[in-house]
PDB file of C-alpha atoms in Angstrom:
ATOM      1  CA  MET A   1     -34.267  16.078  10.589  1.00 78.00           C
ATOM      2  CA  SER A   2     -37.123  14.892   8.194  1.00 79.00           C
ATOM      3  CA  VAL A   3     -37.345  14.342   4.108  1.00 81.00           C
ATOM      4  CA  VAL A   4     -40.401  13.785   2.171  1.00 78.00           C
ATOM      5  CA  ASP A   5     -40.456  10.769  -0.603  1.00 81.00           C
ATOM      6  CA  THR A   6     -42.213  10.541  -3.916  1.00 81.00           C
ATOM      7  CA  ASN A   7     -45.271   8.732  -2.380  1.00 80.00           C
ATOM      8  CA  GLY A   8     -45.639  12.036  -0.064  1.00 81.00           C
ATOM      9  CA  THR A   9     -44.748  10.635   2.950  1.00 78.00           C
ATOM     10  CA  ARG A  10     -42.722  12.671   5.347  1.00 80.00           C
ATOM     11  CA  THR A  11     -40.105  10.491   7.294  1.00 78.00           C
ATOM     12  CA  SER A  12     -38.410  11.727  10.541  1.00 76.00           C
ATOM     13  CA  LEU A  13     -35.318  10.842  11.472  1.00 75.00           C
ATOM     14  CA  PRO A  14     -34.906   9.201  13.798  1.00 72.00           C
ATOM     15  CA  GLY A  15     -38.301   9.464  14.889  1.00 72.00           C
ATOM     16  CA  ASP A  16     -40.168   7.256  12.309  1.00 75.00           C
ATOM     17  CA  LEU A  17     -37.849   4.181  11.954  1.00 78.00           C
ATOM     18  CA  ALA A  18     -39.792   2.556  15.008  1.00 79.00           C
ATOM     19  CA  ARG A  19     -41.979   1.765  12.030  1.00 83.00           C
ATOM     20  CA  SER A  20     -39.660  -0.702  10.785  1.00 87.00           C
ATOM     21  CA  LYS A  21     -37.172  -3.446  12.454  1.00 93.00           C
ATOM     22  CA  LEU A  22     -34.551  -1.818  10.357  1.00 95.00           C
ATOM     23  CA  THR A  23     -34.297   1.056   7.669  1.00 93.00           C
ATOM     24  CA  VAL A  24     -32.196   0.990   4.726  1.00 94.00           C
ATOM     25  CA  VAL A  25     -31.192   4.229   3.188  1.00 94.00           C
ATOM     26  CA  VAL A  26     -29.451   4.271  -0.205  1.00 95.00           C
ATOM     27  CA  PHE A  27     -28.212   7.570  -1.693  1.00 95.00           C
ATOM     28  CA  TYR A  28     -29.531   8.158  -5.260  1.00 92.00           C
ATOM     29  CA  ALA A  29     -27.654  10.113  -8.180  1.00 92.00           C
ATOM     30  CA  ASP A  30     -29.604   9.718 -11.860  1.00 89.00           C
ATOM     31  CA  ARG A  31     -26.706  10.568 -13.312  1.00 88.00           C
ATOM     32  CA  CYS A  32     -24.513   7.624 -12.133  1.00 89.00           C
ATOM     33  CA  PRO A  33     -23.983   4.735 -13.914  1.00 89.00           C
ATOM     34  CA  CYS A  34     -22.982   2.618 -10.673  1.00 88.00           C
ATOM     35  CA  PHE A  35     -26.185   3.639  -9.507  1.00 89.00           C
ATOM     36  CA  ARG A  36     -28.134   2.652 -12.588  1.00 89.00           C
ATOM     37  CA  ALA A  37     -26.056  -0.804 -12.482  1.00 88.00           C
ATOM     38  CA  HIS A  38     -26.983  -1.378  -9.404  1.00 89.00           C
ATOM     39  CA  GLU A  39     -30.794  -0.602  -9.532  1.00 90.00           C
ATOM     40  CA  GLU A  40     -31.946  -4.468 -10.326  1.00 90.00           C
ATOM     41  CA  ARG A  41     -30.071  -5.153  -7.076  1.00 89.00           C
ATOM     42  CA  ILE A  42     -31.983  -2.304  -4.996  1.00 91.00           C
ATOM     43  CA  ARG A  43     -35.423  -3.746  -6.253  1.00 92.00           C
ATOM     44  CA  GLU A  44     -34.644  -7.213  -5.651  1.00 93.00           C
ATOM     45  CA  LEU A  45     -33.241  -6.512  -1.922  1.00 95.00           C
ATOM     46  CA  SER A  46     -36.392  -4.175  -1.317  1.00 93.00           C
ATOM     47  CA  ARG A  47     -38.763  -6.860  -2.078  1.00 94.00           C
ATOM     48  CA  THR A  48     -37.288  -9.845  -0.408  1.00 95.00           C
ATOM     49  CA  TYR A  49     -36.564  -7.814   2.921  1.00 96.00           C
ATOM     50  CA  ALA A  50     -39.958  -5.984   2.780  1.00 94.00           C
ATOM     51  CA  SER A  51     -41.789  -9.202   4.398  1.00 94.00           C
ATOM     52  CA  ARG A  52     -38.989  -9.565   7.111  1.00 96.00           C
ATOM     53  CA  GLY A  53     -39.787  -5.913   8.581  1.00 94.00           C
ATOM     54  CA  VAL A  54     -37.214  -3.706   6.479  1.00 95.00           C
ATOM     55  CA  ALA A  55     -38.179  -0.467   4.862  1.00 92.00           C
ATOM     56  CA  PHE A  56     -35.801   0.937   1.948  1.00 91.00           C
ATOM     57  CA  LEU A  57     -35.681   4.826   0.904  1.00 91.00           C
ATOM     58  CA  LEU A  58     -33.658   6.138  -1.575  1.00 93.00           C
ATOM     59  CA  VAL A  59     -32.291   9.611  -0.848  1.00 94.00           C
ATOM     60  CA  ASP A  60     -31.415  12.099  -3.683  1.00 94.00           C
ATOM     61  CA  SER A  61     -29.039  14.545  -2.021  1.00 94.00           C
ATOM     62  CA  GLU A  62     -27.725  16.176  -4.882  1.00 91.00           C
ATOM     63  CA  VAL A  63     -28.235  19.903  -6.336  1.00 91.00           C
ATOM     64  CA  GLY A  64     -31.201  20.388  -8.532  1.00 89.00           C
ATOM     65  CA  ALA A  65     -32.637  17.241  -7.189  1.00 90.00           C
ATOM     66  CA  THR A  66     -36.618  17.643  -7.590  1.00 91.00           C
ATOM     67  CA  MET A  67     -39.597  15.752  -6.862  1.00 92.00           C
ATOM     68  CA  GLU A  68     -40.806  15.518 -10.143  1.00 93.00           C
ATOM     69  CA  ARG A  69     -37.558  14.142 -11.558  1.00 91.00           C
ATOM     70  CA  ALA A  70     -37.547  11.293  -8.513  1.00 92.00           C
ATOM     71  CA  THR A  71     -41.273  10.691  -9.228  1.00 93.00           C
ATOM     72  CA  ALA A  72     -40.362   9.945 -13.117  1.00 94.00           C
ATOM     73  CA  ALA A  73     -37.621   7.811 -11.726  1.00 92.00           C
ATOM     74  CA  VAL A  74     -39.893   5.618  -9.581  1.00 91.00           C
ATOM     75  CA  ARG A  75     -42.323   5.062 -12.049  1.00 93.00           C
ATOM     76  CA  GLU A  76     -40.188   4.247 -14.850  1.00 93.00           C
ATOM     77  CA  ARG A  77     -37.523   2.156 -13.088  1.00 91.00           C
ATOM     78  CA  ASP A  78     -39.643   0.393 -10.513  1.00 90.00           C
ATOM     79  CA  LEU A  79     -37.639   1.836  -7.772  1.00 90.00           C
ATOM     80  CA  PRO A  80     -38.384   2.153  -4.175  1.00 88.00           C
ATOM     81  CA  PRO A  81     -39.727   5.670  -3.124  1.00 89.00           C
ATOM     82  CA  ILE A  82     -36.799   8.591  -3.527  1.00 92.00           C
ATOM     83  CA  ALA A  83     -36.861  11.344  -0.727  1.00 92.00           C
ATOM     84  CA  ILE A  84     -35.518  14.750  -1.392  1.00 92.00           C
ATOM     85  CA  ASP A  85     -32.609  15.981   0.519  1.00 91.00           C
ATOM     86  CA  PRO A  86     -32.177  19.552  -0.156  1.00 86.00           C
ATOM     87  CA  GLY A  87     -28.904  20.649   0.846  1.00 88.00           C
ATOM     88  CA  GLY A  88     -27.101  17.239   1.442  1.00 91.00           C
ATOM     89  CA  ARG A  89     -28.214  17.581   5.073  1.00 91.00           C
ATOM     90  CA  LEU A  90     -29.228  13.989   5.609  1.00 91.00           C
ATOM     91  CA  ALA A  91     -26.064  13.018   2.992  1.00 93.00           C
ATOM     92  CA  GLY A  92     -23.938  14.607   5.461  1.00 93.00           C
ATOM     93  CA  ALA A  93     -25.256  13.614   8.755  1.00 92.00           C
ATOM     94  CA  LEU A  94     -24.986  10.033   7.712  1.00 92.00           C
ATOM     95  CA  GLY A  95     -21.285  10.561   6.135  1.00 93.00           C
ATOM     96  CA  ALA A  96     -22.556   9.523   2.373  1.00 94.00           C
ATOM     97  CA  GLU A  97     -20.193  11.018  -0.218  1.00 94.00           C
ATOM     98  CA  TYR A  98     -21.391   8.497  -3.170  1.00 94.00           C
ATOM     99  CA  ALA A  99     -24.281   7.335  -4.897  1.00 92.00           C
ATOM    100  CA  THR A 100     -25.282   3.571  -3.903  1.00 91.00           C
ATOM    101  CA  TYR A 101     -23.794   4.661  -0.367  1.00 95.00           C
ATOM    102  CA  SER A 102     -26.070   2.567   1.919  1.00 96.00           C
ATOM    103  CA  VAL A 103     -27.053   2.702   5.829  1.00 96.00           C
ATOM    104  CA  VAL A 104     -28.716   0.204   8.039  1.00 96.00           C
ATOM    105  CA  LEU A 105     -30.711   1.855  10.882  1.00 93.00           C
ATOM    106  CA  ASP A 106     -32.047   0.425  13.760  1.00 93.00           C
ATOM    107  CA  PRO A 107     -35.520   1.851  15.099  1.00 91.00           C
ATOM    108  CA  ASN A 108     -33.541   4.414  17.272  1.00 90.00           C
ATOM    109  CA  GLY A 109     -31.329   5.710  14.324  1.00 89.00           C
ATOM    110  CA  GLU A 110     -28.318   3.925  14.991  1.00 92.00           C
ATOM    111  CA  VAL A 111     -26.038   2.753  12.106  1.00 95.00           C
ATOM    112  CA  LEU A 112     -25.499  -0.861  12.328  1.00 96.00           C
ATOM    113  CA  TYR A 113     -23.716  -0.962   8.586  1.00 96.00           C
ATOM    114  CA  ARG A 114     -22.170   1.768   6.080  1.00 96.00           C
ATOM    115  CA  GLY A 115     -20.804   1.749   2.862  1.00 94.00           C
ATOM    116  CA  GLY A 116     -21.427  -0.145  -0.331  1.00 89.00           C
ATOM    117  CA  MET A 117     -24.128  -2.594  -0.949  1.00 87.00           C
ATOM    118  CA  ASP A 118     -21.587  -5.348  -2.594  1.00 83.00           C
ATOM    119  CA  SER A 119     -18.079  -5.341  -4.253  1.00 74.00           C
ATOM    120  CA  ASP A 120     -19.383  -5.756  -7.738  1.00 73.00           C
ATOM    121  CA  LYS A 121     -20.522  -2.449  -9.434  1.00 63.00           C
ATOM    122  CA  ASN A 122     -21.364  -3.804 -12.916  1.00 61.00           C
ATOM    123  CA  ARG A 123     -22.070  -7.720 -12.032  1.00 57.00           C
ATOM    124  CA  LEU A 124     -18.668  -8.746 -13.674  1.00 55.00           C
ATOM    125  CA  THR A 125     -18.138 -11.629 -11.083  1.00 55.00           C
ATOM    126  CA  ASP A 126     -20.177 -14.546 -10.477  1.00 60.00           C
ATOM    127  CA  GLU A 127     -19.754 -14.421  -6.321  1.00 70.00           C
ATOM    128  CA  PRO A 128     -19.298 -10.748  -5.410  1.00 74.00           C
ATOM    129  CA  GLN A 129     -19.630 -10.094  -1.995  1.00 85.00           C
ATOM    130  CA  GLU A 130     -23.034  -8.972  -0.696  1.00 88.00           C
ATOM    131  CA  TYR A 131     -22.232  -6.786   1.955  1.00 90.00           C
ATOM    132  CA  LEU A 132     -25.628  -5.087   2.421  1.00 94.00           C
ATOM    133  CA  ARG A 133     -27.520  -8.387   2.382  1.00 95.00           C
ATOM    134  CA  GLU A 134     -24.872 -10.085   4.557  1.00 96.00           C
ATOM    135  CA  ALA A 135     -25.589  -7.011   7.197  1.00 96.00           C
ATOM    136  CA  LEU A 136     -29.350  -7.502   6.971  1.00 97.00           C
ATOM    137  CA  ASP A 137     -29.165 -11.205   7.288  1.00 97.00           C
ATOM    138  CA  ASP A 138     -26.904 -10.826  10.613  1.00 97.00           C
ATOM    139  CA  LEU A 139     -28.944  -8.059  11.982  1.00 97.00           C
ATOM    140  CA  LEU A 140     -32.350 -10.011  11.461  1.00 97.00           C
ATOM    141  CA  ALA A 141     -30.704 -13.305  12.794  1.00 97.00           C
ATOM    142  CA  GLY A 142     -30.061 -11.312  15.816  1.00 96.00           C
ATOM    143  CA  ARG A 143     -25.973 -11.112  15.459  1.00 96.00           C
ATOM    144  CA  GLU A 144     -23.563  -8.272  14.692  1.00 95.00           C
ATOM    145  CA  PRO A 145     -22.953  -7.765  11.309  1.00 95.00           C
ATOM    146  CA  ARG A 146     -19.970  -9.718  10.310  1.00 93.00           C
ATOM    147  CA  ARG A 147     -18.674  -6.459   8.338  1.00 92.00           C
ATOM    148  CA  LYS A 148     -20.179  -2.817   9.848  1.00 93.00           C
ATOM    149  CA  GLU A 149     -18.729  -1.134   6.759  1.00 91.00           C
ATOM    150  CA  GLY A 150     -17.990  -2.158   2.894  1.00 88.00           C
ATOM    151  CA  LYS A 151     -16.325  -0.145   0.346  1.00 87.00           C
ATOM    152  CA  THR A 152     -18.802   2.054  -1.635  1.00 86.00           C
ATOM    153  CA  LEU A 153     -18.563   1.909  -5.608  1.00 83.00           C
ATOM    154  CA  GLY A 154     -20.679   5.064  -6.943  1.00 86.00           C
ATOM    155  CA  CYS A 155     -20.120   8.139  -8.111  1.00 89.00           C
ATOM    156  CA  ALA A 156     -19.623  11.359  -6.040  1.00 91.00           C
ATOM    157  CA  LEU A 157     -22.313  13.024  -4.859  1.00 92.00           C
ATOM    158  CA  GLN A 158     -22.683  16.513  -6.047  1.00 89.00           C
ATOM    159  CA  THR A 159     -24.603  18.201  -2.808  1.00 84.00           C
ATOM    160  CA  ARG A 160     -23.320  21.733  -3.204  1.00 77.00           C
TER     161      ARG A 160
END
C-alpha cells in the first residue's frame, strides 16, 4: 500500500519505512477540534525526534480529502507532510478510527505503539501522560514501550 504526501513523496508501507529508525503515522482530520488542539504537540514532536531518526507522516483518510486542502493546511499551520488515503485503506489497515490516532512503526512495518498522543486533548492538566513521547523515548533507548496502546482523544474519522 502506498500514499502520496504534500511534498509529492510516495511512501510505500512497509517498504519505505526502512528510511527511518521509526515512523510515526498520525491520522488527520481538518474538521476535528481535538486534532487542532494537538497541532503544536505534533509540530514539537516531529521537530524533536527528526534528529533522532524518527519520521512523522500525517494521513488524511477522510471522505473528500484533497491534496489541495492538505497542502494548504501544511503551509498555513506548519504541519508535517500530509498524505491522502483514498477510501481509508491505510486507516483500516492500521485500525485508525479517530483523528490524532498515532501508530509507531519499525523499519519492517511492525506496529510498536498505537493509540492517542497523550491523555489531555486541550492542555487542561499540567502533567498529562504523554503516551507517544514515552513510547518513542523507550523505543529509541532500546526498550519495549511501557505502554503499547493509549486512549485516543479525537473525532471519529469519516472514511466512507
